[in-house]
CSV table of C-alpha atoms in Angstrom, one decimal:
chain,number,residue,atom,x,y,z
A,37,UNK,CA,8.6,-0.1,8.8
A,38,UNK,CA,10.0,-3.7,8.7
A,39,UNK,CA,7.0,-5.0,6.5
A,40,UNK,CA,8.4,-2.1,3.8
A,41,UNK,CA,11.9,-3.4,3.7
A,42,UNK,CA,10.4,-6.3,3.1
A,43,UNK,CA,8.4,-4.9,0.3
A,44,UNK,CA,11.6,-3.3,-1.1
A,45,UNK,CA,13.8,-6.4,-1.1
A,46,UNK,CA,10.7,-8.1,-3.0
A,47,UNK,CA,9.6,-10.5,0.2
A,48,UNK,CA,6.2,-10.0,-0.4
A,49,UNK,CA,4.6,-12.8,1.7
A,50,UNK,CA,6.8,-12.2,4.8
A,51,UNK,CA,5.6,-7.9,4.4
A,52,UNK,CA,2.2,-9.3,4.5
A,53,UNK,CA,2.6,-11.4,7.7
A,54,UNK,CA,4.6,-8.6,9.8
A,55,UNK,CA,1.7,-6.3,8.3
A,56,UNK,CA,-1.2,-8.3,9.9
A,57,UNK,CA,1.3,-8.8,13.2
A,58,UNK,CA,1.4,-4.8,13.4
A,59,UNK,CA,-2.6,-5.0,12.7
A,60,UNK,CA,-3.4,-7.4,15.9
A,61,UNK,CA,-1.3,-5.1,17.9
A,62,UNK,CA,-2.2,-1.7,16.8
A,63,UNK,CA,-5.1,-2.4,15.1
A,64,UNK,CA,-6.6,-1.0,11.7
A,65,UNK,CA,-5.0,2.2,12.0
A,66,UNK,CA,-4.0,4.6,9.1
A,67,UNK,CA,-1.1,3.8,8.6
A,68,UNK,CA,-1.7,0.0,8.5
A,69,UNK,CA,-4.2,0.9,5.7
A,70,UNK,CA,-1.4,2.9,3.9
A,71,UNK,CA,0.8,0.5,4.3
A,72,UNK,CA,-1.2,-2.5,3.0
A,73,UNK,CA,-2.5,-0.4,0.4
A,74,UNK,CA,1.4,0.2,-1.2
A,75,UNK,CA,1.9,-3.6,-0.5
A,76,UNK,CA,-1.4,-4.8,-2.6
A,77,UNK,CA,-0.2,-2.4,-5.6
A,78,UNK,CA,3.0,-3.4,-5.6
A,79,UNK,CA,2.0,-7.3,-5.7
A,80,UNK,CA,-0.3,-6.8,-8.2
A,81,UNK,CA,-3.7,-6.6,-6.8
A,82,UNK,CA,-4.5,-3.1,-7.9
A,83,UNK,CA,-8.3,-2.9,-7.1
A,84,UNK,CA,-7.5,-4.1,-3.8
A,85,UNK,CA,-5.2,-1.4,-3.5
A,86,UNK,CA,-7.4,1.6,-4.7
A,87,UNK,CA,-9.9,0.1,-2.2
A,88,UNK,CA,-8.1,0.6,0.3
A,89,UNK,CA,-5.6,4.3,-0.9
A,90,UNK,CA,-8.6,6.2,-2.7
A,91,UNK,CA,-9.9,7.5,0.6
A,92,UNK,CA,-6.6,8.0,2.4
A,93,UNK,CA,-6.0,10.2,-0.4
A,94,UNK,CA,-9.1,11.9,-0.4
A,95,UNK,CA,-8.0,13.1,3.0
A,96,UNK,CA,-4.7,13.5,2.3
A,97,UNK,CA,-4.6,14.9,-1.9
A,98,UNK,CA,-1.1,16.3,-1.3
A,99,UNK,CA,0.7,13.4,0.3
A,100,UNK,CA,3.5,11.7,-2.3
A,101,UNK,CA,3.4,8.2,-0.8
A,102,UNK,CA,-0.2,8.0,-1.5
A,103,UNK,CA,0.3,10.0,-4.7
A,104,UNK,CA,3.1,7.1,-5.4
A,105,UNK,CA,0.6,4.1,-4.6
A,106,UNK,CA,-2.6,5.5,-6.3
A,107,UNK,CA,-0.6,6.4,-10.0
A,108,UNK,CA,1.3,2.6,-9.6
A,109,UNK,CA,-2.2,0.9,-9.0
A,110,UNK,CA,-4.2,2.9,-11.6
A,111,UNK,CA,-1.0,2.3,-14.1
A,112,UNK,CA,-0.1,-0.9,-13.5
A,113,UNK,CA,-4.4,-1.8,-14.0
A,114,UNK,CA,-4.3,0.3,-17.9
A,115,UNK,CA,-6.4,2.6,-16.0
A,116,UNK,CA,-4.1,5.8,-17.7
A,117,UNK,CA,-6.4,8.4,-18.4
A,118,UNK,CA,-7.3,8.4,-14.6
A,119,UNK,CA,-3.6,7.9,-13.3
């Protein structure tokens, strides 16, 4: 939750670090992956992104967060006809 405030108030380097400290002591869980995933398209790194979100949302087709990320990183990449 911490690495998204960060995110929000634009500290992307610092939501990266507190992301990989969640990931060393929870480990790759799903919500690490969501979270990451929101992060990359948010700093610009929009294949990463869809990497990692297309098959949360495969799973998950109804869920707005990963509705939110997928639509930003396909956007943001001029990837509109599938956004």
């Amino acid at each position: 939750a911490y690495a998204n405030l960060e995110n929000w108030r634009q500290h992307l380097d610092k939501s990266f670090s507190l992301l990989e400290i969640y990931k060393e002591r929870f480990g790759n869980t799903e919500e690490y992956r969501r979270t990451r995933a929101r992060l990359l398209a948010n700093s610009g790194h929009y294949n990463q992104a869809l990497a990692l979100n297309t098959p949360l949302l495969s799973e998950n087709p109804r869920d707005y967060d990963l509705m939110h990320t997928q639509t930003r990183a396909l956007l943001k990449s001029n990837r509109f006809k599938e956004a």
